[in-house]
PQR file with spaces between the fields and no chain letter, atoms N, CA, C, O and H, PARSE charges and radii, in Angstrom:
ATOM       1  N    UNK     1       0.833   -1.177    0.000 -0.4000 1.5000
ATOM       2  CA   UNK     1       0.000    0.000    0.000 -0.0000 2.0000
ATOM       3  C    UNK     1       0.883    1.248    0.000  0.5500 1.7000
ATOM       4  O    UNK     1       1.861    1.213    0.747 -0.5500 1.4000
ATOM       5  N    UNK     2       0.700    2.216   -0.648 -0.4000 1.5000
ATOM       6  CA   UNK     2       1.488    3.462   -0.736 -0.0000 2.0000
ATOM       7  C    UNK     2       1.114    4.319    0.083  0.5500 1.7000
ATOM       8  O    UNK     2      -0.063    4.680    0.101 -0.5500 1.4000
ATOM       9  H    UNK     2      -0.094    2.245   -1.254  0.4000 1.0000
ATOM      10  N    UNK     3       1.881    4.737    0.788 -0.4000 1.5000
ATOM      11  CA   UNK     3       2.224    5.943    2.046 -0.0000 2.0000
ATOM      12  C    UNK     3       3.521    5.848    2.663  0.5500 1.7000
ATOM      13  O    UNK     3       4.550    5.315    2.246 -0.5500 1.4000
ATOM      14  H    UNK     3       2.837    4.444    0.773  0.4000 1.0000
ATOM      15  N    UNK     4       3.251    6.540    3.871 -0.4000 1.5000
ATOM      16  CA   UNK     4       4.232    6.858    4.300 -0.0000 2.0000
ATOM      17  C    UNK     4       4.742    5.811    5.177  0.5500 1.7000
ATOM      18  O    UNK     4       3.980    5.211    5.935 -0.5500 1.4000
ATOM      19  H    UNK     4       2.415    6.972    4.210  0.4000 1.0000
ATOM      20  N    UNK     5       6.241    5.510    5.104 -0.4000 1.5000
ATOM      21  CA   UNK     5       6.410    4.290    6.097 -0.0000 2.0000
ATOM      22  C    UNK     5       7.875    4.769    7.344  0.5500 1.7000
ATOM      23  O    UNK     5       8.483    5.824    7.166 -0.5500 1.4000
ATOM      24  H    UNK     5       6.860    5.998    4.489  0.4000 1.0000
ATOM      25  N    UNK     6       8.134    4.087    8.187 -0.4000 1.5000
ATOM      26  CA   UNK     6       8.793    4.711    8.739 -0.0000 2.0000
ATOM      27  C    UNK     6       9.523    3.423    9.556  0.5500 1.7000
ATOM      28  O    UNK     6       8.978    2.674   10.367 -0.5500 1.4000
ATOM      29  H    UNK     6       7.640    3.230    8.332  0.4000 1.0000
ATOM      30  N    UNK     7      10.645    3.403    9.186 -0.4000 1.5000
ATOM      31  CA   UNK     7      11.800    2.288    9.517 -0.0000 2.0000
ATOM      32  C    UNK     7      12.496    2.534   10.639  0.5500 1.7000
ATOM      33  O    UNK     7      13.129    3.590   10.632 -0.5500 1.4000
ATOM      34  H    UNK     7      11.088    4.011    8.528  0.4000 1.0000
ATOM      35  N    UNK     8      12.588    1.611   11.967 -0.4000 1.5000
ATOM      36  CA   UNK     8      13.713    2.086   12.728 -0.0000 2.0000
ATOM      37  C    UNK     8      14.579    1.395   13.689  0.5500 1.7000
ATOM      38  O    UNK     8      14.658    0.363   13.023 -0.5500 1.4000
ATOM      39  H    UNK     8      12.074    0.753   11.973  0.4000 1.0000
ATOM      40  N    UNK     9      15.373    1.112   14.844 -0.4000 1.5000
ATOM      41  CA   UNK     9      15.870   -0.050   15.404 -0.0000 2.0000
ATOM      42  C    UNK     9      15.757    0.341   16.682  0.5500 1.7000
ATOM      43  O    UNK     9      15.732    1.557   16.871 -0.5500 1.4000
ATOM      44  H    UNK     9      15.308    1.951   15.385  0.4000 1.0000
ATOM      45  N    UNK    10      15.679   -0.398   17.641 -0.4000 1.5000
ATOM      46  CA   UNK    10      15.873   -0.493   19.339 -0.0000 2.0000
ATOM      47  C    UNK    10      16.703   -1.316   19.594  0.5500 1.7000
ATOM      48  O    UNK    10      16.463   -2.504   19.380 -0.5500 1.4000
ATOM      49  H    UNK    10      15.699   -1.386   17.488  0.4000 1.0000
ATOM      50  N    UNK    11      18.096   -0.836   20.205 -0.4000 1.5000
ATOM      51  CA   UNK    11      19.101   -1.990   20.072 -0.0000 2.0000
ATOM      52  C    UNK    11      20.038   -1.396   20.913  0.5500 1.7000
ATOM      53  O    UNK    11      20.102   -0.167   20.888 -0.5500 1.4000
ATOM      54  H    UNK    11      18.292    0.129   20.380  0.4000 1.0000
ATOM      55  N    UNK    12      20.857   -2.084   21.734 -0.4000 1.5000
ATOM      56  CA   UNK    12      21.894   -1.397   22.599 -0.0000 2.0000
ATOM      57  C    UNK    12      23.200   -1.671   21.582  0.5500 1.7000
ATOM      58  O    UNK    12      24.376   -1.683   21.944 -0.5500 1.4000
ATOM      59  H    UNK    12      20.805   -3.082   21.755  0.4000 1.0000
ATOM      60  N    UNK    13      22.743   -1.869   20.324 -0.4000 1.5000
ATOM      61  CA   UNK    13      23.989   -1.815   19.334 -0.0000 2.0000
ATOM      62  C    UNK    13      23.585   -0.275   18.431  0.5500 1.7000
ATOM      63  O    UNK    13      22.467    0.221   18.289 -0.5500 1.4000
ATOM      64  H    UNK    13      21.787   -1.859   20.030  0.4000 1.0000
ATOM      65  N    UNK    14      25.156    0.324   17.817 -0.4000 1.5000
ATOM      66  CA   UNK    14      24.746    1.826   17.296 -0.0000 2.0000
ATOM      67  C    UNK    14      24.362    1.071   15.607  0.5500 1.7000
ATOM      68  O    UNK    14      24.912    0.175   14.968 -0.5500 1.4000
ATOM      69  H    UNK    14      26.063   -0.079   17.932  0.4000 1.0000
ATOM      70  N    UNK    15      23.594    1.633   15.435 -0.4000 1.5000
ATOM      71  CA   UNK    15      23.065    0.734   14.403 -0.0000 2.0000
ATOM      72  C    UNK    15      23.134    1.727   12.828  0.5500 1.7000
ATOM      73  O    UNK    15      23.553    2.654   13.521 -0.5500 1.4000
ATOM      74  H    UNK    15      23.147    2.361   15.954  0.4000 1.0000
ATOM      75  N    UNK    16      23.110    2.148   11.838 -0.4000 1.5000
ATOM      76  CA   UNK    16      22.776    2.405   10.362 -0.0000 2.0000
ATOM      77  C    UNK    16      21.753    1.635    9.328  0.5500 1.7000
ATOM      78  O    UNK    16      21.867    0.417    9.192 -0.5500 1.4000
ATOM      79  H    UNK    16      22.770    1.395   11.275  0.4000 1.0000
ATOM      80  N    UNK    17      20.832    2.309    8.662 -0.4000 1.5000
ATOM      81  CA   UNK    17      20.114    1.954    7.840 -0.0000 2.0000
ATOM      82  C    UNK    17      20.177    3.052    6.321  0.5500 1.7000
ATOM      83  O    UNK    17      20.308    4.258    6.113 -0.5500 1.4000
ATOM      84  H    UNK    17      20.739    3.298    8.773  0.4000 1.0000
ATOM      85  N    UNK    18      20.039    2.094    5.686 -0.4000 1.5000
ATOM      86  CA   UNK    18      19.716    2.444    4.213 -0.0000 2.0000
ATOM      87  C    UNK    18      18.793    1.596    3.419  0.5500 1.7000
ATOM      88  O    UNK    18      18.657    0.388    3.224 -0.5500 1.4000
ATOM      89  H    UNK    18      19.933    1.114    5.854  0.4000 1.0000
ATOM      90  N    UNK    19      18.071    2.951    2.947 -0.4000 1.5000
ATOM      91  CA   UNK    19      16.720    1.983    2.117 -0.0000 2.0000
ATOM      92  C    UNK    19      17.114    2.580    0.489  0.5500 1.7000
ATOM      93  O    UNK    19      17.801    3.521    0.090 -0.5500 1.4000
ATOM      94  H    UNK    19      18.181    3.932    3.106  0.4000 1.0000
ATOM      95  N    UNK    20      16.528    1.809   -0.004 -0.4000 1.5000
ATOM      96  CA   UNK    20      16.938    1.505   -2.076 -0.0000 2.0000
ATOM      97  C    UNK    20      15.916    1.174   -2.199  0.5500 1.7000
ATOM      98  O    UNK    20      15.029    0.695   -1.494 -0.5500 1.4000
ATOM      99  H    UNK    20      15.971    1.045    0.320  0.4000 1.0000
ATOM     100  N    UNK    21      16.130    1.605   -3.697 -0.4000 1.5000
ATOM     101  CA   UNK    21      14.850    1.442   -4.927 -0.0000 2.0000
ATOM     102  C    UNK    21      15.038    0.595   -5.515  0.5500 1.7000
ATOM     103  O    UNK    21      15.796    0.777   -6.467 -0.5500 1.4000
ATOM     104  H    UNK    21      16.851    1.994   -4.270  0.4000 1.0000
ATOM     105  N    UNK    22      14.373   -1.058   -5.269 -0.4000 1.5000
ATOM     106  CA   UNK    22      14.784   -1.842   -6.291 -0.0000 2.0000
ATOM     107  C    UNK    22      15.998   -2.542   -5.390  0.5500 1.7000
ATOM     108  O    UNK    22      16.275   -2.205   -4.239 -0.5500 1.4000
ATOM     109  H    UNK    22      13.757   -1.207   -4.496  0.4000 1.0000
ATOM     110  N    UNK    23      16.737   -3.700   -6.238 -0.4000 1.5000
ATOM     111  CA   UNK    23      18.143   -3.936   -6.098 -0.0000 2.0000
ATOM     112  C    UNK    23      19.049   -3.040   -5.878  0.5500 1.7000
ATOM     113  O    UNK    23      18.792   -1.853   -6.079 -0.5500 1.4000
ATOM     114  H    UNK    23      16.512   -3.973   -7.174  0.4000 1.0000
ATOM     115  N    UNK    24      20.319   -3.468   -5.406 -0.4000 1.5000
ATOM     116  CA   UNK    24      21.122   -2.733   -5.105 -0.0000 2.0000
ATOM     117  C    UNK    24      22.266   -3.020   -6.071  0.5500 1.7000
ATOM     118  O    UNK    24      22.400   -4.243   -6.024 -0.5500 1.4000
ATOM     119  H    UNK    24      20.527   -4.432   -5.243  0.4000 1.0000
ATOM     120  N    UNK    25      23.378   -2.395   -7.130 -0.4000 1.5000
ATOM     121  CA   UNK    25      24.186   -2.272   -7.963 -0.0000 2.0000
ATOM     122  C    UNK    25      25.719   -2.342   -7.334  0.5500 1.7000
ATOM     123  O    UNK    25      26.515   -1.408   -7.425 -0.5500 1.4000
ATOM     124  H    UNK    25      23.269   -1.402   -7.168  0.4000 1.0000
ATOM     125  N    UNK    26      25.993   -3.581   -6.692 -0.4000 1.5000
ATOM     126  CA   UNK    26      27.437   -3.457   -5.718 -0.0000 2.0000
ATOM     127  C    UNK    26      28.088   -2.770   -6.406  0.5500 1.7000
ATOM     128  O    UNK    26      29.190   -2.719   -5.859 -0.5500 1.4000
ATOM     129  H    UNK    26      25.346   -4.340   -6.618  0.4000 1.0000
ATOM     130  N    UNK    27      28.107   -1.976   -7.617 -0.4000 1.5000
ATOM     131  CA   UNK    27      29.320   -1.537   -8.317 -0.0000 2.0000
ATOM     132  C    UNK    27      29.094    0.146   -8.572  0.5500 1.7000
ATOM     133  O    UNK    27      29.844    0.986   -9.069 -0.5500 1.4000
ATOM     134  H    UNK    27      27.212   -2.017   -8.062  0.4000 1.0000
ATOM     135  N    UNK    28      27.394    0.272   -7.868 -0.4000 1.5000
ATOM     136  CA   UNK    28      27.136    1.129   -7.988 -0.0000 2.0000
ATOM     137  C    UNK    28      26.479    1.750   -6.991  0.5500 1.7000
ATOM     138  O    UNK    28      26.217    2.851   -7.474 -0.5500 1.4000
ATOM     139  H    UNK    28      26.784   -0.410   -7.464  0.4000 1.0000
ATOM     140  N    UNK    29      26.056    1.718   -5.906 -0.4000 1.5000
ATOM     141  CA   UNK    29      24.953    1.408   -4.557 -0.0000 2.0000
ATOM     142  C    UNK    29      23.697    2.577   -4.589  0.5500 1.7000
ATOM     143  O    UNK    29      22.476    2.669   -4.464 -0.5500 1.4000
ATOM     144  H    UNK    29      26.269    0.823   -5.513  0.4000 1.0000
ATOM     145  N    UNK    30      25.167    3.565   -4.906 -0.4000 1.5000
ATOM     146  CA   UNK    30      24.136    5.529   -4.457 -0.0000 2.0000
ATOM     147  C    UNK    30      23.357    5.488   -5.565  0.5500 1.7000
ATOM     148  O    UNK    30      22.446    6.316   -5.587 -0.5500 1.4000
ATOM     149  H    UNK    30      26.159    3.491   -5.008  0.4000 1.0000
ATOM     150  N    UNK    31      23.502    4.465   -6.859 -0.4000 1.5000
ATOM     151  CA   UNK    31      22.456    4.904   -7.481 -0.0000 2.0000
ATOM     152  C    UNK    31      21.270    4.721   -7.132  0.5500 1.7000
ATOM     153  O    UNK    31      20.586    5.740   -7.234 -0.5500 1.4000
ATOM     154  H    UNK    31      24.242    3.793   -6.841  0.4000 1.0000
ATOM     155  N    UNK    32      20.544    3.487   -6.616 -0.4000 1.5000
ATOM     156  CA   UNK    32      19.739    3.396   -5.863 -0.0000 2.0000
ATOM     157  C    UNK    32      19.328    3.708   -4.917  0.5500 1.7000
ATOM     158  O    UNK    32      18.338    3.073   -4.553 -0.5500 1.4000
ATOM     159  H    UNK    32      21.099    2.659   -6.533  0.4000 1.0000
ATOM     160  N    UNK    33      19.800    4.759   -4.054 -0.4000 1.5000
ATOM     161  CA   UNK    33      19.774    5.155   -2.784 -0.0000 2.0000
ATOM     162  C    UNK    33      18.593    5.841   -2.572  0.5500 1.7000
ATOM     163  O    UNK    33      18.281    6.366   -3.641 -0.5500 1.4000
ATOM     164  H    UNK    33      20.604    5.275   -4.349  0.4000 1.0000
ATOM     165  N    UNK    34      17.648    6.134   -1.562 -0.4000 1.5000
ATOM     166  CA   UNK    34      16.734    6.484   -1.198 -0.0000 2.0000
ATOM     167  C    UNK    34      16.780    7.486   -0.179  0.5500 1.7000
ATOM     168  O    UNK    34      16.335    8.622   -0.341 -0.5500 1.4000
ATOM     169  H    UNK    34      17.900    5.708   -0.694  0.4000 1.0000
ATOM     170  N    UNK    35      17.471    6.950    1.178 -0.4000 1.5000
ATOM     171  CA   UNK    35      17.444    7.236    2.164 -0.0000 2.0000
ATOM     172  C    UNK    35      18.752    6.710    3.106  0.5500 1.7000
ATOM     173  O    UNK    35      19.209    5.578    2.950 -0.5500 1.4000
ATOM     174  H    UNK    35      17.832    6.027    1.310  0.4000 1.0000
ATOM     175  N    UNK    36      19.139    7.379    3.806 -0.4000 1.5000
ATOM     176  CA   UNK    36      20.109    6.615    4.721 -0.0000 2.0000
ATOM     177  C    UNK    36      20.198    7.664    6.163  0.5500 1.7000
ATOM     178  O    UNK    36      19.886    8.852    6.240 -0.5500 1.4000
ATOM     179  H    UNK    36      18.768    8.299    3.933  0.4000 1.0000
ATOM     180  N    UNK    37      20.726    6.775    7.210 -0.4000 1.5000
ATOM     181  CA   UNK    37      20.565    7.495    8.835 -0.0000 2.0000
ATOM     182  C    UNK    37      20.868    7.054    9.552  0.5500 1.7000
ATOM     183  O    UNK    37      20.682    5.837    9.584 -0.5500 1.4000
ATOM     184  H    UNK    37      20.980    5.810    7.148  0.4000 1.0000
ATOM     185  N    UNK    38      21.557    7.711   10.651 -0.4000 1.5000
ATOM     186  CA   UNK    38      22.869    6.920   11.361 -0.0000 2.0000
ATOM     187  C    UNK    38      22.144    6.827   13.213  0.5500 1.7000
ATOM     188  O    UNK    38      21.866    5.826   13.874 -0.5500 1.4000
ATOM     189  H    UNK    38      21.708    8.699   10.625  0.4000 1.0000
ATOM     190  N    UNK    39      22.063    7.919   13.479 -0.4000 1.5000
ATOM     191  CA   UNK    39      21.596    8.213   15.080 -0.0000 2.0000
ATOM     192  C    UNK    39      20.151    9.129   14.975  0.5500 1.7000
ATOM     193  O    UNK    39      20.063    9.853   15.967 -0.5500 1.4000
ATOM     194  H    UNK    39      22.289    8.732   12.943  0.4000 1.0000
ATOM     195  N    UNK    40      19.062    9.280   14.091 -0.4000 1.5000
ATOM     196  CA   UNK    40      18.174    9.793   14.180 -0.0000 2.0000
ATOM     197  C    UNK    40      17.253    9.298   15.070  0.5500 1.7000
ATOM     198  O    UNK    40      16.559   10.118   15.671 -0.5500 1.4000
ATOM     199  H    UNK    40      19.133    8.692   13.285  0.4000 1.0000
ATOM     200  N    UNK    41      17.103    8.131   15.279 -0.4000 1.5000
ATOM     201  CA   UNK    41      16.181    7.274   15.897 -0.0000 2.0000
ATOM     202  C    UNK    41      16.005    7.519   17.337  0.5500 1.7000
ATOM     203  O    UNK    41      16.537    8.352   18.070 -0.5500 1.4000
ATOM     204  H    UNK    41      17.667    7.465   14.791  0.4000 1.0000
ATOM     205  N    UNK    42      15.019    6.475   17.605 -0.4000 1.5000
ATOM     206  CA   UNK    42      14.976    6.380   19.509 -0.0000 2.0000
ATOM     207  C    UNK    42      15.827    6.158   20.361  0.5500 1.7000
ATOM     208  O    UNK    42      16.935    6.236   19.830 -0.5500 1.4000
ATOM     209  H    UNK    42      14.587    5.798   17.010  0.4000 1.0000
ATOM     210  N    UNK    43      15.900    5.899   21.509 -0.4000 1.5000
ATOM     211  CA   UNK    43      16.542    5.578   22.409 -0.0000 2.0000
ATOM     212  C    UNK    43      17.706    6.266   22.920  0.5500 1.7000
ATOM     213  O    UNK    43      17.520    7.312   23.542 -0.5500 1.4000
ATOM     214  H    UNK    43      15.001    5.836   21.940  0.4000 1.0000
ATOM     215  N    UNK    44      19.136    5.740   22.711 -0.4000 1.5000
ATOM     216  CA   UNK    44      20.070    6.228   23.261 -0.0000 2.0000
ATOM     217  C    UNK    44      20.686    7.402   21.994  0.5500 1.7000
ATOM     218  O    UNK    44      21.796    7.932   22.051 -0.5500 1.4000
ATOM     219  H    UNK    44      19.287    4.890   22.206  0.4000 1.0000
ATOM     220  N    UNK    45      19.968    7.559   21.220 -0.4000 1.5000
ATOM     221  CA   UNK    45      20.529    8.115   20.165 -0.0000 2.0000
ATOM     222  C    UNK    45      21.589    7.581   19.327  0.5500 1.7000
ATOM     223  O    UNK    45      22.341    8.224   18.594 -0.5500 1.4000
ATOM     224  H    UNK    45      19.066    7.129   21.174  0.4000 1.0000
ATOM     225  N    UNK    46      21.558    6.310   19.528 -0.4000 1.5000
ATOM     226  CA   UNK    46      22.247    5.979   18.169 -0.0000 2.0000
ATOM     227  C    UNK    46      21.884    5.045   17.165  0.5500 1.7000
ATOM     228  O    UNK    46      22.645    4.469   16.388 -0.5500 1.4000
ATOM     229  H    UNK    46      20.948    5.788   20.124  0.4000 1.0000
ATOM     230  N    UNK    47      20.196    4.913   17.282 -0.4000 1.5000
ATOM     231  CA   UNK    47      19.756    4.265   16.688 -0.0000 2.0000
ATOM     232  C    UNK    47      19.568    5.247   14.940  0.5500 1.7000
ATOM     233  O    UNK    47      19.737    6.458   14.805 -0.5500 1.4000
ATOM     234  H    UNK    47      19.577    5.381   17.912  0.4000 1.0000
ATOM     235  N    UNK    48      19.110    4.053   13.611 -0.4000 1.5000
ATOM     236  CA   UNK    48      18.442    5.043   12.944 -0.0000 2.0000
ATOM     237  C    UNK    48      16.893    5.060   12.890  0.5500 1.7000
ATOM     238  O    UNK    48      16.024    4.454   13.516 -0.5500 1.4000
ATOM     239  H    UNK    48      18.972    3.069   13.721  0.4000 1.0000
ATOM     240  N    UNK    49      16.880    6.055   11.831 -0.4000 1.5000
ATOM     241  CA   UNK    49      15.438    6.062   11.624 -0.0000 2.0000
ATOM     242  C    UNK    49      15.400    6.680   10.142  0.5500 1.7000
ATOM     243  O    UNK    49      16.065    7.660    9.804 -0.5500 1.4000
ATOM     244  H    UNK    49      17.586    6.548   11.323  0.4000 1.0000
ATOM     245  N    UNK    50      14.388    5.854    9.175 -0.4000 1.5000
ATOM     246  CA   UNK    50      13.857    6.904    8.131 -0.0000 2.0000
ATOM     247  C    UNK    50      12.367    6.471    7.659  0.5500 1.7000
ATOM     248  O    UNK    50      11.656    5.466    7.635 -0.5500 1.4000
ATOM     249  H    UNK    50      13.848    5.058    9.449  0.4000 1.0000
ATOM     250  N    UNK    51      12.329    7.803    7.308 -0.4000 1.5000
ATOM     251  CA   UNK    51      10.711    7.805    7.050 -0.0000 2.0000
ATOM     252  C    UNK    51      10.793    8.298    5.564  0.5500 1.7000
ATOM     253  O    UNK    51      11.376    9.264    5.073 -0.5500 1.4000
ATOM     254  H    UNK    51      12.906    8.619    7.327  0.4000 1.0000
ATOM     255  N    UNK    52       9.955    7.237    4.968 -0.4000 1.5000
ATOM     256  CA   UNK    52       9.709    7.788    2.825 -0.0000 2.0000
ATOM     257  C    UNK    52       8.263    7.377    3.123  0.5500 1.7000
ATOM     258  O    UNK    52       7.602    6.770    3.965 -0.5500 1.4000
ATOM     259  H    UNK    52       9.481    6.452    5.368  0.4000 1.0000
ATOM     260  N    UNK    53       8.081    8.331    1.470 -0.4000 1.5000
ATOM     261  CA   UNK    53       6.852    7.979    0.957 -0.0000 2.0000
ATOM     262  C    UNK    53       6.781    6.678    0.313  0.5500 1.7000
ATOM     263  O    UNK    53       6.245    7.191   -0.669 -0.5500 1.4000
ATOM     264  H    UNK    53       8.618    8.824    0.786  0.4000 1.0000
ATOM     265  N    UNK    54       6.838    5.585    0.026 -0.4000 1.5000
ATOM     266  CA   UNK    54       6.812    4.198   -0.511 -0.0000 2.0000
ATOM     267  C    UNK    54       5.525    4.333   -1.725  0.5500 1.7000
ATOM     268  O    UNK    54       4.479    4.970   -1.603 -0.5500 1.4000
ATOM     269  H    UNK    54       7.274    5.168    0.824  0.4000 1.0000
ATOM     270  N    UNK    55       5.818    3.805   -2.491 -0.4000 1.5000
ATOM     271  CA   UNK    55       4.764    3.430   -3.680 -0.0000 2.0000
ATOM     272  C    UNK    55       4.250    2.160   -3.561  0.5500 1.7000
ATOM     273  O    UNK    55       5.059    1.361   -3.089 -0.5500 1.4000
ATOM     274  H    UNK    55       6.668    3.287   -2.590  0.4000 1.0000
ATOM     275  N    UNK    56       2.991    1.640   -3.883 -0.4000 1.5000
ATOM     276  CA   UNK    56       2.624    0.348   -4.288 -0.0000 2.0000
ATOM     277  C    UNK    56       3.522   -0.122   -5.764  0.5500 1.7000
ATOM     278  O    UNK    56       4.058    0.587   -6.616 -0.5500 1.4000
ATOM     279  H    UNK    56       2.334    2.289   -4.266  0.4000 1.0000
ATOM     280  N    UNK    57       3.446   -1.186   -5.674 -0.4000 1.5000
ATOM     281  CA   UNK    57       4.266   -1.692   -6.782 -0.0000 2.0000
ATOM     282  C    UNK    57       5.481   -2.034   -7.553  0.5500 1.7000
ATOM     283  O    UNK    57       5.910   -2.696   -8.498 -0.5500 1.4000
ATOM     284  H    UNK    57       3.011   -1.761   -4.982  0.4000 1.0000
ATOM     285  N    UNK    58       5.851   -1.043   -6.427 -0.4000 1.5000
ATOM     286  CA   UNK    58       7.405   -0.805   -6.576 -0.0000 2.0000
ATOM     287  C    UNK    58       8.463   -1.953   -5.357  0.5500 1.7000
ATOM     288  O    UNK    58       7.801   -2.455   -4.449 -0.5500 1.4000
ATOM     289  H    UNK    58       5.502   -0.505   -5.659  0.4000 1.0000
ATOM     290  N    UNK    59       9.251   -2.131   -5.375 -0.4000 1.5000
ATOM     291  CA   UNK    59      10.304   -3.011   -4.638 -0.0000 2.0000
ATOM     292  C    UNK    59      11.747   -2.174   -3.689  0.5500 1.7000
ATOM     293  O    UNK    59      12.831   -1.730   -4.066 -0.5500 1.4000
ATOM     294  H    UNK    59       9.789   -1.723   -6.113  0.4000 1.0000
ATOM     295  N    UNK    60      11.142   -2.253   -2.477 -0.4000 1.5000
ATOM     296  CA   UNK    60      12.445   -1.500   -1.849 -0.0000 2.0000
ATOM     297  C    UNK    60      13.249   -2.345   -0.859  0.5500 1.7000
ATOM     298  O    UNK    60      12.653   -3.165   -0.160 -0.5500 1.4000
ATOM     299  H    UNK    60      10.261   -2.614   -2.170  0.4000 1.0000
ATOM     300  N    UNK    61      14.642   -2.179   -0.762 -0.4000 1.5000
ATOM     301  CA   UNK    61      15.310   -2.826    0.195 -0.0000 2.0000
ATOM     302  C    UNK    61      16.070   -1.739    0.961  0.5500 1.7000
ATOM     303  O    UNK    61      16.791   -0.773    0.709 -0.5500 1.4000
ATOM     304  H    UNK    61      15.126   -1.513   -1.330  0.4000 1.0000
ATOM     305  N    UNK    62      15.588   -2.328    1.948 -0.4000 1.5000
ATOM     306  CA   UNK    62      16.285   -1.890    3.157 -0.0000 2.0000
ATOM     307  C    UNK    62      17.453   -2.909    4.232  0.5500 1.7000
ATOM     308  O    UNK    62      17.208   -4.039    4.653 -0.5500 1.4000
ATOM     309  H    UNK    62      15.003   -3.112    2.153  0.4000 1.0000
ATOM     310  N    UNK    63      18.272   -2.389    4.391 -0.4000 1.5000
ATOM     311  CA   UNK    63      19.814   -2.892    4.899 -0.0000 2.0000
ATOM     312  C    UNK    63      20.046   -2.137    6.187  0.5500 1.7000
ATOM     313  O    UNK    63      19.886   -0.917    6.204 -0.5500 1.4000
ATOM     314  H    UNK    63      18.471   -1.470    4.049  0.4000 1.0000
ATOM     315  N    UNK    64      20.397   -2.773    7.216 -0.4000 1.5000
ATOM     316  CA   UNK    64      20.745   -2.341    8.450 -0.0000 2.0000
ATOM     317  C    UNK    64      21.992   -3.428    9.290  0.5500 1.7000
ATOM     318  O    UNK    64      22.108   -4.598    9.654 -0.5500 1.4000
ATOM     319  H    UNK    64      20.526   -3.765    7.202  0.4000 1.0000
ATOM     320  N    UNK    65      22.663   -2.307    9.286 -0.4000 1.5000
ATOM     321  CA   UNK    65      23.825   -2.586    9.593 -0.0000 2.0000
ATOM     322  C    UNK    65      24.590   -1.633   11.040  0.5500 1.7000
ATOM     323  O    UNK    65      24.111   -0.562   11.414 -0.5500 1.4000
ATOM     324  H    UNK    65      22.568   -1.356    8.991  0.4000 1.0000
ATOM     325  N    UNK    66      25.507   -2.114   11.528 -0.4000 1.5000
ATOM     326  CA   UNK    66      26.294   -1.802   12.621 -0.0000 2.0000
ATOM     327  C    UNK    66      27.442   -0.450   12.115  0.5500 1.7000
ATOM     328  O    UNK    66      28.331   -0.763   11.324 -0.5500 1.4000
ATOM     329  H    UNK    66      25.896   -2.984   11.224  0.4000 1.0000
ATOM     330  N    UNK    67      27.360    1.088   12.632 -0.4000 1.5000
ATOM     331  CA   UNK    67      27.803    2.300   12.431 -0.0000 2.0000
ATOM     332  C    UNK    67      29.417    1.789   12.177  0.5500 1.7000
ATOM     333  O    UNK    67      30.081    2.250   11.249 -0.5500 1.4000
ATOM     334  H    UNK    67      26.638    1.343   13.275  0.4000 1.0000
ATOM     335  N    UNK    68      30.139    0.424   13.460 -0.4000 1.5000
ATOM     336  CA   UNK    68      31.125   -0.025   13.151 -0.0000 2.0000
ATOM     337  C    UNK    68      31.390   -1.115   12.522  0.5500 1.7000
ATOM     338  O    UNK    68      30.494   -1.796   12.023 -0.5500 1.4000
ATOM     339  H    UNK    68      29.600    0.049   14.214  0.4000 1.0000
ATOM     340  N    UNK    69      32.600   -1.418   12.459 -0.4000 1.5000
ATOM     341  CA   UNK    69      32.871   -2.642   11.224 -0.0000 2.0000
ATOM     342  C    UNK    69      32.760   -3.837   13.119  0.5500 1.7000
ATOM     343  O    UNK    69      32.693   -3.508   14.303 -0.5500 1.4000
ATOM     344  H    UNK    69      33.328   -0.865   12.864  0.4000 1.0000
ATOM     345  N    UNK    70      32.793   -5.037   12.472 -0.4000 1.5000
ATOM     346  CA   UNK    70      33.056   -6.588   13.455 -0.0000 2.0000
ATOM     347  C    UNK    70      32.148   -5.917   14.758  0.5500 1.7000
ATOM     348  O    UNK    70      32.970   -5.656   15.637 -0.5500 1.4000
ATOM     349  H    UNK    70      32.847   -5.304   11.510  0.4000 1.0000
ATOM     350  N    UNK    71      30.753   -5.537   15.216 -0.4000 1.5000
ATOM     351  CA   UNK    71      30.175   -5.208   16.144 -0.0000 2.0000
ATOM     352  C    UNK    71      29.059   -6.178   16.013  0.5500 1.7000
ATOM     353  O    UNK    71      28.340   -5.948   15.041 -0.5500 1.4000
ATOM     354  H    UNK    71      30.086   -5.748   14.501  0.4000 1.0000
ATOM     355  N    UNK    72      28.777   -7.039   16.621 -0.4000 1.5000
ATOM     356  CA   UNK    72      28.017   -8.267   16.905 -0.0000 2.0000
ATOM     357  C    UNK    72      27.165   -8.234   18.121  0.5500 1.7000
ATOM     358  O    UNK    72      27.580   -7.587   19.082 -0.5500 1.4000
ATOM     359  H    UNK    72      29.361   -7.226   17.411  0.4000 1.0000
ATOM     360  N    UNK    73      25.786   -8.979   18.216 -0.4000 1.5000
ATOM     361  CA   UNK    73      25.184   -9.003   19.313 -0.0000 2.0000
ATOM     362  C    UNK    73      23.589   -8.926   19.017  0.5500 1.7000
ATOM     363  O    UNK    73      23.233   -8.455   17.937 -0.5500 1.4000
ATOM     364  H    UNK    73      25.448   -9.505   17.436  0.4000 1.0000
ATOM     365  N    UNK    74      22.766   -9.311   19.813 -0.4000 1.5000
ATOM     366  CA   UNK    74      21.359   -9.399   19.774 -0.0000 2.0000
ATOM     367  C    UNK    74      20.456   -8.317   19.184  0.5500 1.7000
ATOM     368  O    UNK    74      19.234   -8.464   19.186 -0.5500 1.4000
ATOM     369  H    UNK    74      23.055   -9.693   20.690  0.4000 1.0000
């Protein structure tokens, strides 16, 4: 359904997200890029958060990952 959606994490890990249009182009990434956010979110502030308008029909991925490299945990 198309509206507005709003992505985010609760985690005592500092967390990053990025959402894409479609696949992602390893050779190319930003072309697809949508959105990305490091500490916007809740909590301790280092969560992210993003909010898009989303379309029906369309295919988005979203990736969330750790602000540091080898940071592991629940």
């Amino acid at each position: 359904t198309s509206g507005m959606y709003r992505f985010s994490t609760n985690s005592s890990i500092d967390t990053y997200g990025l959402l894409y249009d479609g696949e992602i182009d390893p050779s190319f990434p930003s072309n697809s890029l949508l959105a990305y956010n490091d500490d916007g979110g809740p909590g301790y502030g280092l969560q992210f958060k993003i909010i898009a308008n989303l379309q029906t029909g369309s295919t988005y991925t979203i990736v969330v990952t750790t602000h540091g490299a080898l940071i592991t945990g629940a």
